[in-house]
Coordinates of C-alpha atoms and ligand atoms in Angstrom, one line a residue:
M24 CA 0.1 -0.3 0.2
K25 CA 1.9 4.0 -1.2
W26 CA 1.2 6.3 1.5
N27 CA 1.5 10.6 0.6
E28 CA 0.9 11.8 4.2
L29 CA 1.0 11.5 7.6
L30 CA -1.3 13.3 9.8
I31 CA -0.9 13.9 13.4
R32 CA -3.0 14.4 15.8
Y33 CA -1.8 16.7 19.0
G34 CA -4.2 15.8 21.4
E35 CA -3.4 17.0 24.4
L36 CA -1.4 19.9 23.2
S37 CA -5.2 20.5 21.7
L38 CA -5.9 22.2 25.1
K39 CA -4.0 24.7 24.8
G40 CA -5.3 28.3 24.5
R41 CA -3.5 30.9 23.8
N42 CA 0.3 28.8 23.4
R43 CA -1.4 26.9 21.4
S44 CA 1.1 28.2 18.7
F45 CA 4.2 28.7 20.5
F46 CA 3.5 24.3 21.4
V47 CA 2.8 23.0 17.5
R48 CA 6.3 25.4 16.1
R49 CA 8.1 23.1 19.5
L50 CA 7.4 20.0 17.7
K51 CA 6.6 20.3 14.0
N52 CA 10.0 21.5 15.1
N53 CA 11.7 18.6 17.2
I54 CA 9.7 15.8 14.1
A55 CA 12.2 18.6 11.7
A56 CA 14.9 17.5 14.3
A57 CA 13.8 13.6 13.6
M58 CA 14.1 13.4 10.3
R59 CA 16.6 15.8 9.8
D60 CA 18.9 13.3 7.4
L61 CA 15.7 11.9 5.2
P62 CA 15.6 14.5 2.7
S63 CA 12.4 13.7 1.0
V64 CA 10.1 15.0 3.9
E65 CA 8.5 17.7 5.1
I66 CA 6.4 19.2 7.4
K67 CA 3.5 21.4 7.5
A68 CA 1.8 22.8 11.2
E69 CA -2.2 23.9 10.9
R70 CA -4.4 24.6 14.4
D71 CA -5.3 21.5 14.9
R72 CA -3.5 19.2 13.2
M73 CA 0.1 18.6 11.2
F74 CA 0.9 16.6 8.3
L75 CA 4.1 14.8 7.0
I76 CA 4.1 15.0 3.6
A77 CA 6.6 11.7 2.3
N78 CA 7.9 11.4 -1.7
D79 CA 9.7 8.4 -1.0
D80 CA 8.4 5.6 -0.2
Y81 CA 11.5 4.7 2.6
D82 CA 11.2 7.7 4.3
M83 CA 8.2 7.6 4.8
E84 CA 8.7 4.0 6.3
E85 CA 10.9 5.3 8.4
A86 CA 9.3 8.1 9.4
I87 CA 5.8 6.3 10.4
K88 CA 8.8 4.3 12.9
R89 CA 10.4 7.2 14.8
L90 CA 6.6 9.2 15.0
P91 CA 5.8 6.8 18.1
Y92 CA 9.3 7.8 20.4
I93 CA 7.8 12.5 19.6
F94 CA 6.2 13.4 22.8
G95 CA 3.3 15.7 22.0
I96 CA 1.9 13.4 19.0
Q97 CA -1.6 11.6 20.5
S98 CA -2.0 9.9 17.7
F99 CA -0.7 9.7 14.0
S100 CA -2.1 7.8 10.6
P101 CA -1.0 7.3 7.3
V102 CA -3.4 8.9 4.1
A103 CA -3.3 7.9 0.9
K104 CA -4.0 10.1 -1.6
C105 CA -6.4 9.4 -4.6
D106 CA -8.3 12.1 -7.8
A107 CA -11.5 13.7 -5.9
T108 CA -13.4 11.9 -8.5
M109 CA -16.3 9.1 -6.9
E110 CA -14.4 6.4 -9.3
A111 CA -10.8 6.8 -7.6
I112 CA -12.1 7.4 -4.5
Y113 CA -14.6 3.8 -4.0
S114 CA -11.4 1.6 -5.8
K115 CA -9.2 3.9 -2.9
A116 CA -11.6 3.2 0.0
L117 CA -11.4 -1.0 -0.6
E118 CA -7.6 -0.2 -0.5
V119 CA -7.9 1.4 2.4
M120 CA -10.0 -0.5 4.5
E121 CA -7.7 -4.0 3.1
S122 CA -4.8 -1.6 5.2
V123 CA -6.5 -2.2 8.4
E124 CA -7.9 -5.5 10.4
T125 CA -11.8 -5.9 9.4
E126 CA -12.7 -9.2 11.0
G127 CA -16.7 -8.1 13.6
K128 CA -15.5 -4.8 14.2
T129 CA -17.8 -1.5 13.8
F130 CA -17.9 0.4 11.5
K131 CA -18.6 4.0 10.2
V132 CA -17.3 6.4 7.7
E133 CA -16.2 10.5 8.7
I134 CA -16.1 13.0 5.6
R135 CA -14.5 15.6 5.7
R136 CA -15.1 18.4 2.6
T137 CA -13.3 21.6 2.5
D138 CA -13.8 21.0 -1.6
K139 CA -16.6 22.8 -1.2
S140 CA -17.4 22.3 -5.1
F141 CA -17.4 18.4 -4.8
P142 CA -20.6 17.5 -5.9
Y143 CA -21.5 15.2 -3.0
V144 CA -22.3 16.5 0.5
T145 CA -21.6 15.3 3.5
H146 CA -24.3 12.8 4.1
E147 CA -24.6 12.0 0.7
L148 CA -21.0 11.4 0.5
Q149 CA -20.4 9.2 3.5
Q150 CA -24.0 6.9 2.5
M151 CA -22.1 6.5 -0.5
I152 CA -18.7 5.7 0.7
G153 CA -19.6 3.8 3.3
S154 CA -22.2 1.4 1.1
H155 CA -19.6 0.9 -1.3
V156 CA -17.5 -0.3 1.7
L157 CA -20.0 -2.9 3.2
S158 CA -21.4 -3.9 -0.2
N159 CA -16.8 -5.7 0.1
F160 CA -16.1 -5.8 3.3
S161 CA -19.9 -7.5 4.4
E162 CA -18.1 -7.9 8.1
L163 CA -18.1 -5.1 9.0
I164 CA -20.6 -3.4 11.5
V165 CA -22.0 -0.6 11.4
Q166 CA -21.8 1.5 14.5
V167 CA -22.0 5.7 14.6
K168 CA -21.2 5.6 18.0
K169 CA -17.1 4.8 19.0
P170 CA -16.4 2.3 16.5
E171 CA -13.2 0.3 16.1
I172 CA -13.2 1.8 12.3
T173 CA -13.5 4.8 11.6
L174 CA -13.3 6.1 7.2
N175 CA -12.0 9.4 7.4
V176 CA -12.4 10.9 4.1
E177 CA -11.8 13.9 2.9
I178 CA -12.7 16.3 -0.3
R179 CA -9.5 18.9 -0.2
S180 CA -9.3 20.9 -3.5
E181 CA -6.1 19.0 -4.7
G182 CA -8.0 15.1 -4.8
A183 CA -9.0 13.9 -1.8
F184 CA -7.5 11.9 0.7
L185 CA -8.5 8.8 2.8
T186 CA -6.9 7.0 6.3
A187 CA -7.9 4.2 8.5
K188 CA -5.6 2.9 10.7
V189 CA -4.4 5.1 13.2
F190 CA -1.1 4.2 15.6
E191 CA -0.6 5.6 18.8
G192 CA 1.8 8.9 19.6
A193 CA 4.1 8.4 22.8
K194 CA 1.5 11.3 24.4
G195 CA 2.9 14.1 26.4
M196 CA 4.1 17.5 25.9
P197 CA 6.5 18.8 23.0
I198 CA 9.9 18.5 24.6
G199 CA 11.6 21.7 25.2
S200 CA 8.3 23.2 25.6
N201 CA 8.5 23.1 29.4
G202 CA 12.5 24.4 29.8
K203 CA 15.2 22.5 31.8
T204 CA 16.2 20.1 34.1
L205 CA 18.8 18.6 35.7
L206 CA 18.2 14.5 36.1
M207 CA 20.5 13.1 38.7
L208 CA 21.0 10.1 36.5
S209 CA 22.7 6.6 38.9
G210 CA 23.7 3.1 36.5
G211 CA 20.4 1.7 38.1
I212 CA 17.0 1.1 37.4
D213 CA 14.6 4.3 38.5
S214 CA 16.7 6.6 37.5
P215 CA 16.7 6.7 33.6
V216 CA 13.2 6.0 33.9
A217 CA 12.4 9.4 36.1
G218 CA 13.9 11.1 33.3
Y219 CA 11.7 9.4 30.8
L220 CA 8.4 11.1 32.6
M221 CA 10.0 14.5 32.8
M222 CA 10.7 14.5 29.0
K223 CA 7.7 13.3 28.6
R224 CA 6.6 15.9 30.2
G225 CA 8.3 18.5 27.4
V226 CA 11.5 19.3 29.8
S227 CA 14.7 18.7 28.4
I228 CA 17.0 17.3 30.5
D229 CA 20.9 17.1 31.2
A230 CA 22.1 15.0 33.8
I231 CA 25.2 14.5 36.2
H232 CA 26.2 11.5 37.7
F233 CA 28.8 10.9 40.9
E234 CA 31.6 8.2 39.5
S235 CA 34.5 6.5 42.6
P236 CA 37.5 5.7 40.5
P237 CA 39.1 3.0 41.2
F238 CA 36.1 1.5 43.6
T239 CA 33.3 2.3 40.3
S240 CA 34.6 0.9 36.9
E241 CA 34.7 2.6 33.7
L242 CA 31.9 0.1 33.2
A243 CA 30.4 1.4 35.0
K244 CA 30.4 5.1 33.4
Q245 CA 30.1 3.0 30.5
K246 CA 26.3 2.3 31.4
V247 CA 25.8 5.5 32.3
I248 CA 26.6 7.4 29.2
D249 CA 24.7 4.2 27.4
L250 CA 21.4 5.4 29.2
A251 CA 22.1 8.9 28.6
E252 CA 22.6 7.8 25.1
K253 CA 19.1 5.7 25.6
L254 CA 17.1 9.1 26.7
S255 CA 18.9 11.6 24.0
S256 CA 16.5 8.7 21.4
F257 CA 13.6 10.6 22.7
G258 CA 14.1 13.8 20.8
S259 CA 16.9 16.8 23.1
T260 CA 20.4 16.5 23.1
V261 CA 21.3 15.0 26.3
R262 CA 24.0 16.3 28.0
L263 CA 25.8 14.3 30.2
H264 CA 28.7 15.6 33.6
V265 CA 30.3 12.8 35.1
I266 CA 31.7 14.7 38.6
P267 CA 34.9 13.0 40.4
F268 CA 33.0 12.2 43.8
T269 CA 35.7 9.9 45.7
E270 CA 37.4 12.2 47.3
L271 CA 33.8 13.2 49.1
Q272 CA 32.9 9.9 49.6
Q273 CA 36.4 9.1 51.6
T274 CA 36.3 12.0 53.8
I275 CA 32.3 11.4 54.7
V276 CA 33.1 7.5 55.4
H277 CA 36.1 9.1 57.9
K278 CA 34.4 11.9 58.9
V279 CA 30.9 11.4 59.4
P280 CA 29.6 8.0 61.5
D281 CA 28.4 5.5 59.3
S282 CA 24.5 6.1 60.5
A283 CA 24.8 8.9 58.5
S284 CA 27.5 9.1 56.8
M285 CA 24.5 7.9 53.6
T286 CA 22.0 11.0 54.5
T287 CA 25.3 12.8 53.8
T288 CA 26.3 11.5 50.8
R289 CA 22.9 12.5 49.4
R290 CA 23.6 15.8 50.9
I291 CA 26.6 16.7 49.2
M292 CA 25.7 14.6 45.5
M293 CA 21.9 17.7 45.9
Q294 CA 24.6 20.8 46.6
I295 CA 27.7 19.3 43.7
A296 CA 24.5 19.4 40.8
D297 CA 22.6 22.3 41.8
K298 CA 26.0 24.8 41.2
V299 CA 26.2 22.7 38.1
R300 CA 22.3 23.4 37.7
I301 CA 23.1 27.3 38.1
E302 CA 25.4 26.5 36.1
T303 CA 23.3 25.2 33.3
E304 CA 20.6 27.5 33.4
A305 CA 18.1 24.7 35.1
L306 CA 15.4 25.0 36.1
A307 CA 14.8 21.8 38.4
I308 CA 16.6 18.7 39.9
V309 CA 14.8 14.8 38.8
T310 CA 15.9 12.5 40.8
G311 CA 14.3 8.6 40.1
E312 CA 13.5 8.3 43.8
S313 CA 9.9 6.9 44.8
L314 CA 9.2 6.7 48.6
G315 CA 10.2 3.8 50.8
Q316 CA 12.2 1.5 48.4
V317 CA 15.6 1.8 50.6
A318 CA 16.8 3.4 53.6
S319 CA 17.5 6.6 52.4
Q320 CA 13.4 7.1 50.2
T321 CA 12.0 8.0 53.5
L322 CA 10.1 11.0 53.9
E323 CA 12.3 11.4 57.7
S324 CA 15.1 11.6 54.8
L325 CA 14.1 13.3 51.9
T326 CA 13.4 15.7 54.6
A327 CA 16.8 15.6 55.3
I328 CA 18.2 15.7 51.9
N329 CA 16.7 18.2 50.2
A330 CA 17.3 20.3 53.2
V331 CA 20.5 21.7 51.4
T332 CA 18.2 23.9 48.3
S333 CA 15.9 25.4 48.4
T334 CA 15.4 24.3 44.3
P335 CA 12.4 22.4 42.9
V336 CA 13.5 19.0 43.6
L337 CA 10.6 16.4 41.3
R338 CA 10.5 13.1 42.2
P339 CA 8.6 11.4 38.9
L340 CA 8.7 8.3 40.5
I341 CA 7.2 9.0 44.5
A342 CA 4.3 7.5 44.4
L343 CA 5.1 4.3 42.3
D344 CA 5.4 1.0 42.5
K345 CA 9.2 -1.1 41.6
L346 CA 7.4 -3.4 39.2
D347 CA 6.0 -0.6 37.3
I348 CA 9.1 1.1 37.4
I349 CA 10.9 -1.7 35.7
D350 CA 7.5 -2.4 33.6
I351 CA 8.4 1.1 32.3
A352 CA 12.6 0.5 31.9
Q353 CA 11.3 -2.5 29.4
Q354 CA 9.4 -0.5 27.2
I355 CA 11.8 2.5 26.8
G356 CA 15.1 0.6 26.7
T357 CA 16.3 1.4 29.8
Y358 CA 16.6 -2.1 31.7
D359 CA 18.4 -4.6 30.1
I360 CA 21.9 -1.2 30.3
S361 CA 20.8 -1.0 34.2
I362 CA 21.2 -4.7 35.2
R363 CA 24.6 -4.7 33.5
P364 CA 26.2 -6.1 37.1
Y365 CA 28.2 -2.7 37.5
E366 CA 27.7 -1.2 40.9
D367 CA 28.2 3.1 41.1
C368 CA 29.2 4.4 44.0
C369 CA 26.0 4.1 46.8
T370 CA 26.5 0.4 46.9
I371 CA 29.3 0.6 47.4
F372 CA 29.9 2.6 50.4
T373 CA 26.8 2.0 51.1
P374 CA 26.7 1.2 55.1
A375 CA 25.5 -1.7 57.0
K376 CA 22.3 -0.3 59.0
P377 CA 21.9 3.6 57.1
K378 CA 19.1 5.1 59.2
T379 CA 16.0 5.4 58.0
K380 CA 14.9 8.1 60.0
P381 CA 18.0 10.4 59.9
K382 CA 17.5 13.6 62.1
L383 CA 18.2 17.0 60.1
E384 CA 19.7 18.0 63.5
K385 CA 22.3 15.1 64.2
I386 CA 22.9 15.3 60.7
T387 CA 24.0 18.6 60.4
Y388 CA 26.3 18.7 63.8
Y389 CA 27.9 15.5 62.9
E390 CA 28.9 17.5 59.1
S391 CA 30.0 20.4 60.9
F392 CA 32.9 19.2 62.2
T393 CA 34.7 19.3 58.1
D394 CA 34.8 21.8 55.7
F395 CA 32.8 20.1 52.2
D396 CA 32.4 22.9 50.9
S397 CA 36.1 23.6 49.5
L398 CA 36.1 19.9 48.3
I399 CA 32.0 20.4 47.3
E400 CA 33.2 23.5 44.5
E401 CA 37.0 21.1 42.9
A402 CA 34.1 18.6 42.3
V403 CA 31.9 21.1 41.0
K404 CA 35.4 22.2 38.6
E405 CA 36.8 18.7 37.9
R406 CA 33.5 17.5 36.3
V407 CA 33.7 15.9 33.1
V408 CA 31.5 16.7 29.9
Y409 CA 30.4 13.7 27.0
D410 CA 27.6 15.2 24.6
L411 CA 25.0 12.8 23.7
P412 CA 23.2 14.6 20.0
L413 CA 20.0 12.8 18.5
K414 CA 20.7 9.3 18.2
K415 CA 20.9 8.8 14.4
K416 CA 18.6 7.2 12.1
D417 CA 20.3 3.8 11.7
D418 CA 20.2 3.1 15.8
F419 CA 15.8 3.3 15.3
D420 CA 15.3 -0.1 14.1
A421 CA 17.7 -1.0 17.2
F422 CA 15.3 0.9 19.5
L423 CA 12.1 -1.1 18.2
Ligands
ATP168 P1 17.9 4.4 41.2 O1 17.8 2.9 40.7 O2 18.0 5.6 40.5 O3 19.3 4.3 40.8 P2 18.2 3.4 43.3 O4 16.4 2.8 43.6 O5 19.6 2.9 42.8 O6 17.9 4.9 42.5 P3 19.5 5.5 45.1 O7 20.7 5.0 45.5 O8 18.6 6.0 46.6 O9 18.1 4.6 44.9 O10 19.1 6.5 44.3 C1 17.9 8.3 44.4 C2 18.6 8.4 43.7 O11 19.6 8.9 43.8 C3 18.5 7.5 42.3 O12 17.2 8.0 41.3 C4 19.6 9.1 41.4 O13 18.1 9.9 41.0 C5 20.0 10.2 42.3 N1 21.7 9.2 42.6 C6 21.7 8.1 42.8 N2 23.6 7.9 43.2 C7 23.8 8.5 41.7 C8 24.9 8.4 41.4 N3 26.0 7.7 41.3 N4 24.8 9.6 40.3 C9 24.1 10.3 40.3 N5 22.7 10.8 40.4 C10 22.4 9.3 41.1
MG169 MG1 20.9 3.8 42.9

């Protein structure tokens, strides 16, 4: 079946009032960026929908593979074009219906007639095309309210455009439409999922990772680079800041009692993240914390960690179950990277019995004997930056 266009529906964006054109422009730019190596693709944005036109079959197939990963799209449909004559429309309607599963399905025809000079009015067209399809697909059951298949026929001056197949979009909002955040990215299962969920709400991300060589290996760092790269396939370049954390971590182990060391580690990570956030002009910090999952993720712990900054700390996984987080990780392709067996700095330095209900006054008291500030400044300065570009075309197949 040869498709001429892809019809893209916005979903939530359609609810935007005066800001809609800003969101639509952002979506158009993001789609253009994802298709930039497909020369025959052209994008036309309208108020409530967008068209992607590809004058090359291969590019059309590629575009269909890539669209499900672009946030801000509710659904999309391949559209076939024919002459605006009843004969051509009848024959194209059957072809388009062949492309969907019709057995025992409910069905209706919907008409959009932008060319008002066309000789038949809407309800006549609905009737005529509907009975033609039904006489060829006798298994279909007509249903006007919420049918499983809708054959959309649009009559424009340049021809008739037909579609019946609907692909799910990634939903959410176009990346970049809601600013930038800094994601604290460990090598674990949770933080990449947190990054994905924030990207889905339209934010672009920088990522920050703390490593403690030689206690953590090159392979542990590679895992984080691979995770950041995977996130970049959702439509945003990702800049990863890797912070040398060994000296700080050893200082914590020596100077802070075991029961408090994990909380202090988190607090110092948060302070470093906040400094990098300011430099990168991100507006919030994102973590993969989920309530009750481990000792550092009780409300008491989160309170003690949060006390180091007034910057919003976004925790999109806070109320999710681990199994649901794993489900998302598998769907987005980060799970297999996350379960590679290389330990990160927290796992290695975690004391046997961390306090699950740390008291903020006690923690600040224990920390008060050591000058962490200069070590923090130095760690920020010594960070190494990796730029992960948008995923290239060849990588998309492997990702599907
Ligand atoms: P994850 O699966 O994301 O590693 P986790 O369940 O292992 O999370 P913790 O180890 O308590 O939980 O980490 C909580 C959050 O702190 C992580 O989701 C991440 O956002 C951040 N974090 C932990 N370790 C690091 C690290 N080495 N570098 C950057 N961020 C980290
Ligand atoms: Mg972890």
